[in-house]
Every structure is written in structure tokens, then in C-alpha cells.
mmCIF file of C-alpha atoms in Angstrom:
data_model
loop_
_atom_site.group_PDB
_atom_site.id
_atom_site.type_symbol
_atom_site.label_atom_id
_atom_site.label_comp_id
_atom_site.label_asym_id
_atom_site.label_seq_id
_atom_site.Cartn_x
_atom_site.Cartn_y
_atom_site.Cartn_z
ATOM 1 C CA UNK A 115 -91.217 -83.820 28.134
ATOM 2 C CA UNK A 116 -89.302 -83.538 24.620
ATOM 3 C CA UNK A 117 -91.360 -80.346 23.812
ATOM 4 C CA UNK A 118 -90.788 -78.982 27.642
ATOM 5 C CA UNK A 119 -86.720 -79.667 26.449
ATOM 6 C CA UNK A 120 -87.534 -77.907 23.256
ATOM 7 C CA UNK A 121 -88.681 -74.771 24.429
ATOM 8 C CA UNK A 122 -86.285 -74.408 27.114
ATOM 9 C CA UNK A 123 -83.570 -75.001 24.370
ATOM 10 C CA UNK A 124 -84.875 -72.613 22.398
ATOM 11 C CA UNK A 125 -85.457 -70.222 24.486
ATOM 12 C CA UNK A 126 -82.137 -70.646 25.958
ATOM 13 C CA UNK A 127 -80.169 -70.222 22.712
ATOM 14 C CA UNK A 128 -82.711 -67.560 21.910
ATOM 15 C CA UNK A 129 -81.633 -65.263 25.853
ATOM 16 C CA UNK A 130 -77.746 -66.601 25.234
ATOM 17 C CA UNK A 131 -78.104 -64.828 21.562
ATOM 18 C CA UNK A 132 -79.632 -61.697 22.895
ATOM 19 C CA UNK A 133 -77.116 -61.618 26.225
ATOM 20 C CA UNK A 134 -74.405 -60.441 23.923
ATOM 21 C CA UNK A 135 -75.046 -57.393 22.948
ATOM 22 C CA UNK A 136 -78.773 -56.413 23.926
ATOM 23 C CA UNK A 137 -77.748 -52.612 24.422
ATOM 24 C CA UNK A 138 -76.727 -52.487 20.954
ATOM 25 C CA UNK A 139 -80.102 -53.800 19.911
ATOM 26 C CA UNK A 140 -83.146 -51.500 18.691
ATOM 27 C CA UNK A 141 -85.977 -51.531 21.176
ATOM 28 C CA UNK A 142 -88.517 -51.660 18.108
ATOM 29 C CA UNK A 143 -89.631 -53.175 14.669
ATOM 30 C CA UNK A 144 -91.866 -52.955 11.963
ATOM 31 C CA UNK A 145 -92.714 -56.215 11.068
ATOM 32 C CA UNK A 146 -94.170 -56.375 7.271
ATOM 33 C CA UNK A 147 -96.609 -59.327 6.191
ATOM 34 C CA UNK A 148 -100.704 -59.993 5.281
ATOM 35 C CA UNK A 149 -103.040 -59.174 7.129
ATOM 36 C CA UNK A 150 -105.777 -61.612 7.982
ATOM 37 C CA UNK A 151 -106.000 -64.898 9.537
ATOM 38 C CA UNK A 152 -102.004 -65.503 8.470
ATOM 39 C CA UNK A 153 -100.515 -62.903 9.909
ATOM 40 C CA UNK A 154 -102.400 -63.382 12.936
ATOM 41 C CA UNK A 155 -101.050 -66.926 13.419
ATOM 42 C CA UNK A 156 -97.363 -65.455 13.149
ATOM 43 C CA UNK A 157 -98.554 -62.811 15.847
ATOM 44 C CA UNK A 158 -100.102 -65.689 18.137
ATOM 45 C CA UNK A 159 -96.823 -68.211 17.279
ATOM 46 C CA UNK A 160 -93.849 -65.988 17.752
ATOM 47 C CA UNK A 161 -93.896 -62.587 18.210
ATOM 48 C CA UNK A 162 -96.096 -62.583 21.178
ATOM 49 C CA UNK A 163 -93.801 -65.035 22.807
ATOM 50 C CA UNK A 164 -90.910 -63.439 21.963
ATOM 51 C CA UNK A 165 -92.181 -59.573 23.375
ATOM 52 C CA UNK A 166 -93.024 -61.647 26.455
ATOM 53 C CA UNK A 167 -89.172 -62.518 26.754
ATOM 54 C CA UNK A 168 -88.181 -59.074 25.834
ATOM 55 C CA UNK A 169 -90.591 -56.384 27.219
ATOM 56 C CA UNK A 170 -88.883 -53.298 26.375
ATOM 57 C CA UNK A 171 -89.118 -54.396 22.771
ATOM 58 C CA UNK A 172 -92.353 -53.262 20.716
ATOM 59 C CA UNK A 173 -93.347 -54.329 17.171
ATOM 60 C CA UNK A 174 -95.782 -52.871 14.541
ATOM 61 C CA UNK A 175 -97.225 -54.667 11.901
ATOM 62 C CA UNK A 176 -97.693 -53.300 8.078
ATOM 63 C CA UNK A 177 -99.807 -55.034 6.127
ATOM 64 C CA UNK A 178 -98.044 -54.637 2.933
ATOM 65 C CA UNK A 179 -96.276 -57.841 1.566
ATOM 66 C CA UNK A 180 -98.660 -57.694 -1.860
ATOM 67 C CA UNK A 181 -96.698 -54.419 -2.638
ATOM 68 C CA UNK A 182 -93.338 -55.402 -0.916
ATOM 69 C CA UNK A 183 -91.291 -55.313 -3.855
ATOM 70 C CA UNK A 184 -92.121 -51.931 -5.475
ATOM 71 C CA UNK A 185 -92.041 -50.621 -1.872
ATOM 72 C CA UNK A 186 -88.604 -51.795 -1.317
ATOM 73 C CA UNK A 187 -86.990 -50.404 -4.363
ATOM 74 C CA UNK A 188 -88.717 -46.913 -3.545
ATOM 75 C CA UNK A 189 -87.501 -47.259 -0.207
ATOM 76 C CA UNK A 190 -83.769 -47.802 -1.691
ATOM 77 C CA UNK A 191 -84.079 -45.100 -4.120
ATOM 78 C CA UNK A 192 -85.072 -42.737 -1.754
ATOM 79 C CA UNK A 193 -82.379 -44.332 0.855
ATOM 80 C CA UNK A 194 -85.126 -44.990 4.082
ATOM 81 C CA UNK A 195 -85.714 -48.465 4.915
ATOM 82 C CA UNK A 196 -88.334 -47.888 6.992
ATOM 83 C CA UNK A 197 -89.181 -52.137 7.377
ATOM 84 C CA UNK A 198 -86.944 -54.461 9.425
ATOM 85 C CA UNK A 199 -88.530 -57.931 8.145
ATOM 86 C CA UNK A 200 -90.705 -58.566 5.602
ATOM 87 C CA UNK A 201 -92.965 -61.325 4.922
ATOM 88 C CA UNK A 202 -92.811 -62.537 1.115
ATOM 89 C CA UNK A 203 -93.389 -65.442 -1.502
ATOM 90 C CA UNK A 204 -90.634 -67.086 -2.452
ATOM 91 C CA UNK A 205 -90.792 -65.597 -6.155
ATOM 92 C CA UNK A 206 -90.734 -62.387 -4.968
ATOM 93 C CA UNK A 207 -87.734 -62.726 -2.682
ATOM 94 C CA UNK A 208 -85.670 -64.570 -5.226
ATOM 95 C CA UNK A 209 -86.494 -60.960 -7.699
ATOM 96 C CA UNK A 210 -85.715 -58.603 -4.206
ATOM 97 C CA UNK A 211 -82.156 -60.649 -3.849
ATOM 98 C CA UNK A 212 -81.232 -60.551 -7.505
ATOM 99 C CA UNK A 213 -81.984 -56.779 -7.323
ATOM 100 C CA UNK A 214 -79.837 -56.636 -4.110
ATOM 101 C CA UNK A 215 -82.845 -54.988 -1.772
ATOM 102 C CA UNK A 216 -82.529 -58.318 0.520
ATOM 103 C CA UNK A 217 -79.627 -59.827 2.320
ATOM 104 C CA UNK A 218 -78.147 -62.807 2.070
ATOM 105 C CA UNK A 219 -77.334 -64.972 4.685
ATOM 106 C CA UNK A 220 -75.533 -68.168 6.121
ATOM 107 C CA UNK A 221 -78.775 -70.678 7.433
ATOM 108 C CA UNK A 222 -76.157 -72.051 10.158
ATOM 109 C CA UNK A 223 -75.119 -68.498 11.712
ATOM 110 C CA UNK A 224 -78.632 -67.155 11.894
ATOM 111 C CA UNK A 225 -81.153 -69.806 11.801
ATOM 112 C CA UNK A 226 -81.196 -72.874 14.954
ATOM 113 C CA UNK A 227 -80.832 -75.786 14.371
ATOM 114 C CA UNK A 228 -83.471 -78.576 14.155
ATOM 115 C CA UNK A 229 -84.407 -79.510 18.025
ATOM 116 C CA UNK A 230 -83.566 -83.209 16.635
ATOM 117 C CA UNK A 231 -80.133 -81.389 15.800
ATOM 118 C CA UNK A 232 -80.519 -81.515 12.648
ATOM 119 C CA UNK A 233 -78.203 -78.552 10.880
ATOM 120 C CA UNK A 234 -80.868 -75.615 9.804
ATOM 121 C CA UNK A 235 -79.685 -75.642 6.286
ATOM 122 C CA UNK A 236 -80.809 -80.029 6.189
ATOM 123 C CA UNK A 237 -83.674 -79.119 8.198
ATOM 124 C CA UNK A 238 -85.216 -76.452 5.713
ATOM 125 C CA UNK A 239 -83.327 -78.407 2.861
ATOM 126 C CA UNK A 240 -85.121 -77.316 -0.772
ATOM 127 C CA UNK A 241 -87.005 -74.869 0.634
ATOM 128 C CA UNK A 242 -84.556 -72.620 0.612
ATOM 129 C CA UNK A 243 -85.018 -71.191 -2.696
ATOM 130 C CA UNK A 244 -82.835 -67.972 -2.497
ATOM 131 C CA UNK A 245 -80.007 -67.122 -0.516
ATOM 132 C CA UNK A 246 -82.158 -64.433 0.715
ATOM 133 C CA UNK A 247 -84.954 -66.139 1.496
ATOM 134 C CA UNK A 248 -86.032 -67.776 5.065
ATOM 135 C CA UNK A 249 -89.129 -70.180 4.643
ATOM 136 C CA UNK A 250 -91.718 -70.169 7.145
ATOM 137 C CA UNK A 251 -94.633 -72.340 5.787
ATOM 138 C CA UNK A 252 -95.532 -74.230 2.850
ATOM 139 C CA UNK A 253 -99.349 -73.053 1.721
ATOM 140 C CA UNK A 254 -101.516 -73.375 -1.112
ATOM 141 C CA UNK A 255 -103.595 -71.039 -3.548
ATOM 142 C CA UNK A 256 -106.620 -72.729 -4.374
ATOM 143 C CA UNK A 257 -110.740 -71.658 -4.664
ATOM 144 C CA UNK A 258 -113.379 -71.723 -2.157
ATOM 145 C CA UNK A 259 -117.199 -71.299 -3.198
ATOM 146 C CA UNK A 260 -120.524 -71.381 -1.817
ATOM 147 C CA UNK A 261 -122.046 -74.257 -0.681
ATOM 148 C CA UNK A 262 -125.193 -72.734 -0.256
ATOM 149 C CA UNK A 263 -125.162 -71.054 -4.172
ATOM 150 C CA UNK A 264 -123.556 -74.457 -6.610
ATOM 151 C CA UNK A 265 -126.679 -75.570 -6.486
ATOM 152 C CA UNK A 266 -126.990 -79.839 -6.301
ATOM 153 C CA UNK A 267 -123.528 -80.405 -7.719
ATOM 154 C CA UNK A 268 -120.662 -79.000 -5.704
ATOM 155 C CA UNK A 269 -117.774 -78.362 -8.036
ATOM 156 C CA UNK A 270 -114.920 -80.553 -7.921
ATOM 157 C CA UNK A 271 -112.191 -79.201 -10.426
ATOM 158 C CA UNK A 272 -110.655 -75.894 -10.836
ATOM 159 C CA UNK A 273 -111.785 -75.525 -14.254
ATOM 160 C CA UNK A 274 -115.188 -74.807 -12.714
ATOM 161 C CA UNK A 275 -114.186 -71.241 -12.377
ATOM 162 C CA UNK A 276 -114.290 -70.786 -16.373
ATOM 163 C CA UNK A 277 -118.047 -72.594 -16.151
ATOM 164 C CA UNK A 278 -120.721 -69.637 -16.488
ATOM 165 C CA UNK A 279 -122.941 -71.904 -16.970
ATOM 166 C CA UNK A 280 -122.884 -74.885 -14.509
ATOM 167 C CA UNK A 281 -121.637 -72.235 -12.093
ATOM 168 C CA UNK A 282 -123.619 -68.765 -12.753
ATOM 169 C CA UNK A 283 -122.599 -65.387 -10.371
ATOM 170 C CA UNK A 284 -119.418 -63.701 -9.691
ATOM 171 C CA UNK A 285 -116.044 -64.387 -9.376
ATOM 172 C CA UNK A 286 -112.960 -63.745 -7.161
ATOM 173 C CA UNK A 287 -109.290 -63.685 -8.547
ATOM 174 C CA UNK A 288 -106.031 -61.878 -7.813
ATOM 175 C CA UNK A 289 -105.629 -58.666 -9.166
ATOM 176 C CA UNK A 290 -102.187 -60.020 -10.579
ATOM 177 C CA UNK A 291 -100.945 -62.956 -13.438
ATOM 178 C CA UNK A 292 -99.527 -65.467 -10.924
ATOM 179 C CA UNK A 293 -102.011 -68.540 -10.677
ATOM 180 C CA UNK A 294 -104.801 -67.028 -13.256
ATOM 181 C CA UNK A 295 -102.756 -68.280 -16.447
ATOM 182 C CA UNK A 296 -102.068 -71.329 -15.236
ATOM 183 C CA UNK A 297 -105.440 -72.001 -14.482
ATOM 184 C CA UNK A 298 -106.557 -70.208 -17.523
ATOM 185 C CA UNK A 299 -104.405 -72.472 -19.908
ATOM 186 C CA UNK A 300 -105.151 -75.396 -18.097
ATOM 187 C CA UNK A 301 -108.692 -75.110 -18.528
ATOM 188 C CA UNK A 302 -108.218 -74.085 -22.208
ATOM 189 C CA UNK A 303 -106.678 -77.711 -23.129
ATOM 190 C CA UNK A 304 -102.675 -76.838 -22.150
ATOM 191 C CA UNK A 305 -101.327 -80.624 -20.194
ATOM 192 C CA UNK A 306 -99.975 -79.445 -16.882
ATOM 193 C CA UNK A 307 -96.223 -80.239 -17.339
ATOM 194 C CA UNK A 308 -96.433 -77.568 -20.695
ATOM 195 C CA UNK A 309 -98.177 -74.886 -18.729
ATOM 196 C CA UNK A 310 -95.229 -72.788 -18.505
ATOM 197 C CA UNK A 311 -93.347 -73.668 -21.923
ATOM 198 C CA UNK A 312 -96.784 -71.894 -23.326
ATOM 199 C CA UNK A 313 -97.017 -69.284 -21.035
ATOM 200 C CA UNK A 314 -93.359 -68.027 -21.606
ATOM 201 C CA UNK A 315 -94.452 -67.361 -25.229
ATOM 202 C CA UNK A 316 -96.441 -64.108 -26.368
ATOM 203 C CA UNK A 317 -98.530 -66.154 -28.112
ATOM 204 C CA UNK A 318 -99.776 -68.064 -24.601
ATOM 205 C CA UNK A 319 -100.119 -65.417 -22.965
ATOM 206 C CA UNK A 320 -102.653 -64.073 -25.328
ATOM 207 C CA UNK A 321 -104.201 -67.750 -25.776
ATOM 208 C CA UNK A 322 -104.683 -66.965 -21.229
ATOM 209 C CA UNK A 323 -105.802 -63.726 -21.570
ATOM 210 C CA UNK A 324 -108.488 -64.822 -23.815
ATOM 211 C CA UNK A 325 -109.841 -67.618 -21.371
ATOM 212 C CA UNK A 326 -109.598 -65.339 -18.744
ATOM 213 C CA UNK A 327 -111.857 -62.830 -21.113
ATOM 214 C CA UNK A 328 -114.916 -65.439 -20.805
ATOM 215 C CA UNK A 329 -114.739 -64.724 -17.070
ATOM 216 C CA UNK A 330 -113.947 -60.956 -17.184
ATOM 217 C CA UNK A 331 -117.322 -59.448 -16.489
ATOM 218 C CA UNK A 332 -117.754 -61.383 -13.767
ATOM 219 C CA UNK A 333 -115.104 -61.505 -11.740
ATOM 220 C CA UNK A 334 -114.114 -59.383 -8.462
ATOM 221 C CA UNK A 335 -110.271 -58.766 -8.223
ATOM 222 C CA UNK A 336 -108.587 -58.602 -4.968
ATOM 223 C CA UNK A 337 -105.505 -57.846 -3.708
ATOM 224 C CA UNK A 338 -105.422 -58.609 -0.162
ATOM 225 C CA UNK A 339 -105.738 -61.941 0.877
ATOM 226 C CA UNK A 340 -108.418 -61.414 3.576
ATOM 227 C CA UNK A 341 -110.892 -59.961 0.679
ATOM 228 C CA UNK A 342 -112.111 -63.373 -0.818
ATOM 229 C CA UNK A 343 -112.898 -65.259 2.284
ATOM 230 C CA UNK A 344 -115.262 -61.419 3.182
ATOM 231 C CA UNK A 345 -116.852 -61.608 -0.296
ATOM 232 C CA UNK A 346 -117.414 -65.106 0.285
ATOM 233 C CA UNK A 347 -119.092 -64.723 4.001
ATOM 234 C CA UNK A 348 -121.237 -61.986 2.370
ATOM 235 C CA UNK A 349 -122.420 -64.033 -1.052
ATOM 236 C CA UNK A 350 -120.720 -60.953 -2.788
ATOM 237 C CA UNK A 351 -119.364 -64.203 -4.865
ATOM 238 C CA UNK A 352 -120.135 -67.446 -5.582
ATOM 239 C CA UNK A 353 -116.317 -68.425 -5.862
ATOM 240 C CA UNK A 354 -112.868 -67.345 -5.698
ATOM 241 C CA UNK A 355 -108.999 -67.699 -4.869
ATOM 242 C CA UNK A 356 -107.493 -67.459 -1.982
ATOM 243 C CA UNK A 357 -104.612 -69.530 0.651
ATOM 244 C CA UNK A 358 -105.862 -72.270 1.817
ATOM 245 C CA UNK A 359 -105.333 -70.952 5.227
ATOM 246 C CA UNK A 360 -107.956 -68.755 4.897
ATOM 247 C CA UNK A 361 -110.541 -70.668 3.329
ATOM 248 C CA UNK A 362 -109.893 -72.564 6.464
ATOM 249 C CA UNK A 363 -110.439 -69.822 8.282
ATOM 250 C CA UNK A 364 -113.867 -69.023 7.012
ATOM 251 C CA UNK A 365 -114.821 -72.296 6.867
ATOM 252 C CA UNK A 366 -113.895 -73.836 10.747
ATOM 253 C CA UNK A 367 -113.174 -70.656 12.696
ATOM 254 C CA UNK A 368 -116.395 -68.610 11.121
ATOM 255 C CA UNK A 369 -118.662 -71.682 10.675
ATOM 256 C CA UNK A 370 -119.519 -70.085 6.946
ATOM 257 C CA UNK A 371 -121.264 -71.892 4.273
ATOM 258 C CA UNK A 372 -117.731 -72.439 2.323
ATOM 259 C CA UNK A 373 -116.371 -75.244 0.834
ATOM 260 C CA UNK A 374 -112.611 -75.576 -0.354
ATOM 261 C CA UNK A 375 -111.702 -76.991 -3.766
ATOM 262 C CA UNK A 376 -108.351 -78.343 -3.698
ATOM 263 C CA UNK A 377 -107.899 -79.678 -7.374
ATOM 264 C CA UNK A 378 -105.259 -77.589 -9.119
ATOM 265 C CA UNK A 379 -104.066 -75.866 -5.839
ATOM 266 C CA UNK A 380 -100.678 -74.469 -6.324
ATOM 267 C CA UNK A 381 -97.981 -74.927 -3.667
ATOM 268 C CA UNK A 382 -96.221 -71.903 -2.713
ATOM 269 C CA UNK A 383 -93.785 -71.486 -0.140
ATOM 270 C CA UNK A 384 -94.021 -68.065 2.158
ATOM 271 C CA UNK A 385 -91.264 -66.495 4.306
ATOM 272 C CA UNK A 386 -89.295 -63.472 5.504
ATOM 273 C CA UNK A 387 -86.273 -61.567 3.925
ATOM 274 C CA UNK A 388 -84.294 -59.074 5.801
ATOM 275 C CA UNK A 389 -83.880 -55.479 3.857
ATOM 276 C CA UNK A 390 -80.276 -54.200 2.877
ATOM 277 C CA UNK A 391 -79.655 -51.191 4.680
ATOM 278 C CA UNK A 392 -80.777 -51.713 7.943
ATOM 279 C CA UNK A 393 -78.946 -50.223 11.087
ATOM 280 C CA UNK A 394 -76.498 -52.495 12.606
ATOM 281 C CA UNK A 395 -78.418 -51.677 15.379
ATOM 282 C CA UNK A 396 -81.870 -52.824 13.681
ATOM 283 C CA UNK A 397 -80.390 -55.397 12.113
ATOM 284 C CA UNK A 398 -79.204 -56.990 15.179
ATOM 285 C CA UNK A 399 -82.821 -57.241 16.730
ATOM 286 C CA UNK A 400 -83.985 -58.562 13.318
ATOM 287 C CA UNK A 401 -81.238 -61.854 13.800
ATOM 288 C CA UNK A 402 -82.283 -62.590 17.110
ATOM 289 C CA UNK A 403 -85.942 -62.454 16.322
ATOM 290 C CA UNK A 404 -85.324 -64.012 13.392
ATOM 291 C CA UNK A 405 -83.738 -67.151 15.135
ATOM 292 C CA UNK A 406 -86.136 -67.604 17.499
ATOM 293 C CA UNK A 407 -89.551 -67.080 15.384
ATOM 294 C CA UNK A 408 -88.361 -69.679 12.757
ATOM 295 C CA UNK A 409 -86.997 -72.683 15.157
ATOM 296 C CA UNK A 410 -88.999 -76.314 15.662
ATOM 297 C CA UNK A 411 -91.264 -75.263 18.330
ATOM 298 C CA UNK A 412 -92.477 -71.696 16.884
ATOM 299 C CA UNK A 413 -92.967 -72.927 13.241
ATOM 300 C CA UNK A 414 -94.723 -76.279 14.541
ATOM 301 C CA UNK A 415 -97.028 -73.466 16.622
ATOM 302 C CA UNK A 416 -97.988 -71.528 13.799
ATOM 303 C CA UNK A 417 -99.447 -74.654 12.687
ATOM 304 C CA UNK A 418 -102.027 -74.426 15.774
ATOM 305 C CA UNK A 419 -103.458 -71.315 14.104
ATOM 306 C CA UNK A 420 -103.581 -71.686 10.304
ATOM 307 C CA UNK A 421 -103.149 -74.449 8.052
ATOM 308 C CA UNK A 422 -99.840 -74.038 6.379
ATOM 309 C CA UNK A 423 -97.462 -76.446 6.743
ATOM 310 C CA UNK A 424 -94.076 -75.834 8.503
ATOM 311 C CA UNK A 425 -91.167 -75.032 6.218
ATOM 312 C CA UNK A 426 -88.710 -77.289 8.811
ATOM 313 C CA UNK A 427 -88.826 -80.807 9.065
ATOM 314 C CA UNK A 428 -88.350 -81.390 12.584
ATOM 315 C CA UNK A 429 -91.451 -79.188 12.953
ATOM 316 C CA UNK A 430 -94.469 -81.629 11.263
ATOM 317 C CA UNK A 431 -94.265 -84.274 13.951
ATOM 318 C CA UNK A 432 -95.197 -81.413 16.632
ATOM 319 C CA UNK A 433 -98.029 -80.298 14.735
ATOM 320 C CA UNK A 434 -100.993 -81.039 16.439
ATOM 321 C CA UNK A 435 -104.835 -79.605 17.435
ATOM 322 C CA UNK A 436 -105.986 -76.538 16.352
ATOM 323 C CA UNK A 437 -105.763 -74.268 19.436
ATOM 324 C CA UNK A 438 -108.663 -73.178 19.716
ATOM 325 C CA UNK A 439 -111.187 -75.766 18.031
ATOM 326 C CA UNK A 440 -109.246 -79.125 19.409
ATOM 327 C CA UNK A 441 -109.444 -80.306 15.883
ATOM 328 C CA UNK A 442 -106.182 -81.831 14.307
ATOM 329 C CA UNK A 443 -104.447 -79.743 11.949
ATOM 330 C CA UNK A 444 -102.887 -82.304 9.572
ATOM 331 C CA UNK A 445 -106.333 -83.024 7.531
ATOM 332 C CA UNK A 446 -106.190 -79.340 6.589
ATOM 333 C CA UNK A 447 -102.994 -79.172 5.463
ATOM 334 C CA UNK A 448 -102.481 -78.655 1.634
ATOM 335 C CA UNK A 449 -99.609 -81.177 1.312
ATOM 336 C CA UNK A 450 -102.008 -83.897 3.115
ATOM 337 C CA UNK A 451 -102.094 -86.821 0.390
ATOM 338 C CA UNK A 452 -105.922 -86.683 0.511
ATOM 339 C CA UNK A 453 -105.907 -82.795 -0.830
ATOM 340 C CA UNK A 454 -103.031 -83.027 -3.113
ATOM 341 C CA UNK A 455 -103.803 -85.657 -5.557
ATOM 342 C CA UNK A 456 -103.874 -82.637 -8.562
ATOM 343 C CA UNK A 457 -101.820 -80.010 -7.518
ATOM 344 C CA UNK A 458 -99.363 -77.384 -9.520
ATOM 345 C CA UNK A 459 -96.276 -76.789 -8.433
ATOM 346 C CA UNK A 460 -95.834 -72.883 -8.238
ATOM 347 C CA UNK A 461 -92.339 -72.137 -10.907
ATOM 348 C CA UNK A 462 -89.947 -69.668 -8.923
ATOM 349 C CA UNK A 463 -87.296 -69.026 -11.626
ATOM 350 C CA UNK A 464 -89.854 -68.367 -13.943
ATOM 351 C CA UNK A 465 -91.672 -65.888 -12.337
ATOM 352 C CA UNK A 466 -88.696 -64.217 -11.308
ATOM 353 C CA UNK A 467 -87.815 -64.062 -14.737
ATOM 354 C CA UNK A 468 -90.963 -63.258 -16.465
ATOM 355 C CA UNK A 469 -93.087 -61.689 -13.789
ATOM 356 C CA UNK A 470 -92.502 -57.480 -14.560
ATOM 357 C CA UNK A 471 -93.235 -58.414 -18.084
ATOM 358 C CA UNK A 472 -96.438 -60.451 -17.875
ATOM 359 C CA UNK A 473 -97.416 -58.383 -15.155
ATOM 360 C CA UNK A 474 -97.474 -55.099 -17.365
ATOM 361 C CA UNK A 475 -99.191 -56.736 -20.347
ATOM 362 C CA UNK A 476 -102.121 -58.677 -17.317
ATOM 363 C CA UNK A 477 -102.792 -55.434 -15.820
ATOM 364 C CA UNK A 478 -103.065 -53.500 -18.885
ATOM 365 C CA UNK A 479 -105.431 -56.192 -20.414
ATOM 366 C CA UNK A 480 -107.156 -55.946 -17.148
ATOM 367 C CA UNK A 481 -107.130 -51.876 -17.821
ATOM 368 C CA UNK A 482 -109.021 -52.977 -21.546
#
């Protein structure tokens, strides 16, 4: 009965929101996230539903959000915004809204509130990183590997990754800095609460660079989040990074001979920004989309899909069986206490600060 009330308040706010001015509304969007297993979860959650309440409305899908930033600054240099809601991390749209390529808005005007009735802004609370930023789900980077290929001793911490020799065959890491040099310093000897007092100096930097050089020769790098989980089903690798979601993925869905390590995973929160320069038009569609695809109900049913955790509150009590494999989903969620005895809390401010430059000097190493 209370998620029957739900949805029919939702949905209700959702029709009264669209009532107003649906003729000044474009029929269409372009909808920017990842590809994969997570993006397929946000199709099954909330934009399916919502086309089904709005017919004449279409959306496309761009699988861009790894390149989202540089995209969005040629986009404003060349004035065509050619995305109406984009799918980020939260670093990345905390560096979009200090460059002023993402709006800001007010979390009570364009976000519901809580189907307990809790205010949006206490419902999201912390999570709201930027004023730019809306959070979706909470998710992890960690490693999956072989279960088939460790031989007798599965591994059990991320340093395992650096371990040639316990662990021989290749690798898979992002083709970017973010989560490689905090491993990489971790595993060299750095304690976890100095990880990114070293890394903000030249010197550690280097000092991750050269544990990440043991591993070099060996390693695959991707840059979509669906390639690890493929190399993985194939024995391409014997290991690698990816979202927790889809390890899980690989591992329930696919039946694969995966296993997940979750030591060292590092939390990350995911969500969409809206572009400056939109239509009012465009922008209009975007809001009302917007408020329905991020309330209780839709971000507890993303949850049915993929194993992130909702960004809301009032969301994790509706989280419930996997819909397709009747499994529950709470066991597979990075933030369960079971997974997250060792985990690394993913630093927003200083990625946004340091991220151009340690990306330049990581992917000209990786050029080496």
C-alpha cells in the first residue's frame, strides 16, 4: 500500500509539473551516461516509465560520460549544446560547475521531496557535493578477477594487483589517474589517511608512477566501463577495475567465473548535471524529467537492476530483490558493512583541483 501511495504521488506531482506548460516543452532528449549494465538500469528505472507517461516524448542515449567534460567545453566554445542531461562523477561535475558549463540549481524547486516528506535537500543531505550536481547512486570502484586463473588462493587485498608473482597474467585499469595512485601508493607503504597529502606532491606522484611501472607491461587500459567485466568473461585478464555494479553484473546476471574483491574499494558518488545553454524549451523537459527520475520510488528501482546504492534516504528501505534473479540487493551493495570494512573514500576537492594536472603528466607517462 505505502509504495501503491508512492507512485501515485509521484506520478501525480510528476503530470501536475508537466500540465503547466507541456506545449512549451521539447518532444526529445539526448540523454548522456555509460553504457553497460548502469545505464541500462537508469533506462529500465526511469526513463522507460517516464516515455510511458509521455508518449510523444523520445530519448537517445550517448554513451559518453568518460569524455563529458572535454565534450562540454567544446560544445561551449563552439556554442551547440547538443546534450540535455548528462550523467557524471561527482568530481567531474564539481570541475564542469566551477567552469560554468553546468547549472546550478535550488534541490527544493526541482527535485521532490522524500515520499516520507522529507525536504529533497535533507533527503540527499551530503551528497550533494556541488551546487550543480544531482546524485543518483552511491557505487564503488573496486577489482574483479578470475576465479578460475588465482590458482588455490583467491586474492583478498587490493594490493594483489601489484603481485606478478602470486598473481601472474594481465591486468585491467583505467586509462586515467583517478583510483590507480591511490592504490599504487597504498601498496607502496603510503597509510591511507596520507594518500592524498603524498599524491598532491610531484614527488608522489612520481613515487605512483613508479609502482604503477612494475605493472605496466601487463596491464590492459580501458576506458569504458563495460570493457573489464568483457576482458574478464573472455580470460583476456586475470584481474581488473571496474564499478561494482558491473562486476555484479558479470558475476550474477552472466553466471561468469568472477569474483569481486572489495578491500580498498573507493566510494564514489554518480549523478546528472544539466548543461548551460540549453533552450528554455529543452530545459523545461530536462526539470520535469529530472524530478521524476530522481524521486524515492525511481532511485529505490534502479536498485532492482544494479547494485549501487540510492543517493536519497527515503529510498534504501524500498530496496528490495533483484528483478530479475529474486535475489536481495542489499548484500551487493558496496556500503553493506560486510564489503566495506577497508574502503577509500574517493577526495572530490582534490581531484577537482589537481585532476588536469596529474592527468597530463599519467597519460604522458602512460605515452613513455
Amino acid at each position: 500500500m505505502k509504495l501503491t501511495k508512492t507512485l501515485l504521488a509521484s506520478t501525480a506531482l510528476t503530470v501536475s509539473a508537466g500540465a503547466v506548460a507541456a506545449q512549451d516543452m521539447a518532444d526529445s532528449m539526448t540523454l548522456v551516461s555509460w553504457g553497460g549494465a548502469y545505464q541500462r538500469s537508469q533506462d529500465e528505472a526511469y526513463v522507460k516509465p517516464y516515455l510511458e507517461m509521455h508518449p510523444d516524448v523520445s530519448v537517445s542515449w550517448d554513451e559518453s560520460s568518460n569524455e563529458a567534460v572535454a565534450r562540454l567545453r567544446a560544445m561551449n566554445e563552439a556554442g551547440n549544446i547538443t546534450w540535455d542531461l548528462v550523467d557524471v562523477v561527482a568530481a567531474d561535475a564539481i570541475r564542469l560547475c566551477d567552469e560554468g558549463l553546468a547549472m546550478d540549481y535550488d534541490p527544493e524547486a526541482l527535485l521532490a521531496e522524500g515520499d516520507d516528506g522529507t525536504s529533497a535537500e535533507d533527503d540527499f543531505g551530503d551528497l550533494i557535493v556541488s551546487d550543480c550536481f544531482i546524485p543518483q547512486i552511491v557505487y564503488s570502484t573496486t577489482v574483479g578477477y578470475r576465479t578460475d586463473l588465482v590458482g588455490d588462493t583467491a586474492p583478498t587485498d587490493i594490493c594483489a594487483l601489484f603481485d606478478l608473482e602470486a598473481y601472474p597474467g594481465k591486468r585491467a585499469l583505467e586509462r586515467r589517474p583517478i583510483n590507480n595512485m591511490e592504490w599504487a601508493l597504498y601498496c607502496d607503504g603510503v597509510a591511507k589517511d596520507e594518500i592524498y597529502d603524498v599524491l598532491e606532491t610531484p614527488e608522489g606522484q612520481d613515487r605512483a608512477l613508479a609502482k604503477l611501472d612494475s605493472i605496466k607491461d601487463e596491464t590492459v587500459w580501458w576506458s569504458a566501463g563495460a570493457d573489464t567485466p568483457q576482458l574478464l568473461a573472455d580470460g583476456e585478464v586475470i584481474m581488473g577495475s571496474t564499478y561494482n555494479g558491473r562486476l555484479f553484473s558479470v558475476i550474477e546476471e552472466q553466471d561468469q567465473p568472477v569474483g569481486m574483491l572489495w578491500d580498498m574499494q573507493v566510494f564514489d558518488l554518480d549523478g546528472w548535471i544539466i548543461p548551460t545553454g540549453l533552450s528554455d524549451e529543452s530545459l523545461a523537459r530536462v526539470k520535469d524529467f529530472v524530478m521524476f527520475a530522481t524521486d524515492t520510488q525511481r532511485l529505490a528501482d534502479q536498485a532492482k537492476y544494479i547494485s549501487y546504492g540510492p543517493a536519497r534516504q527515503s529510498s534504501a528501505p524500498l530496496v528490495g530483490e533483484h528483478a530479475e534473479l529474486g535475489i536481495e540487493m542489499a548484500p551487493h551493495m558496496p556500503t553493506d558493512p560486510a564489503n566495506a570494512e577497508n574502503t577509500l573514500l574517493y577526495n572530490y576537492e582534490f581531484w577537482a583541483d589537481y585532476r588536469d594536472d596529474i592527468d597530463a603528466k599519467f597519460q604522458s607517462w602512460l605515452a613513455q
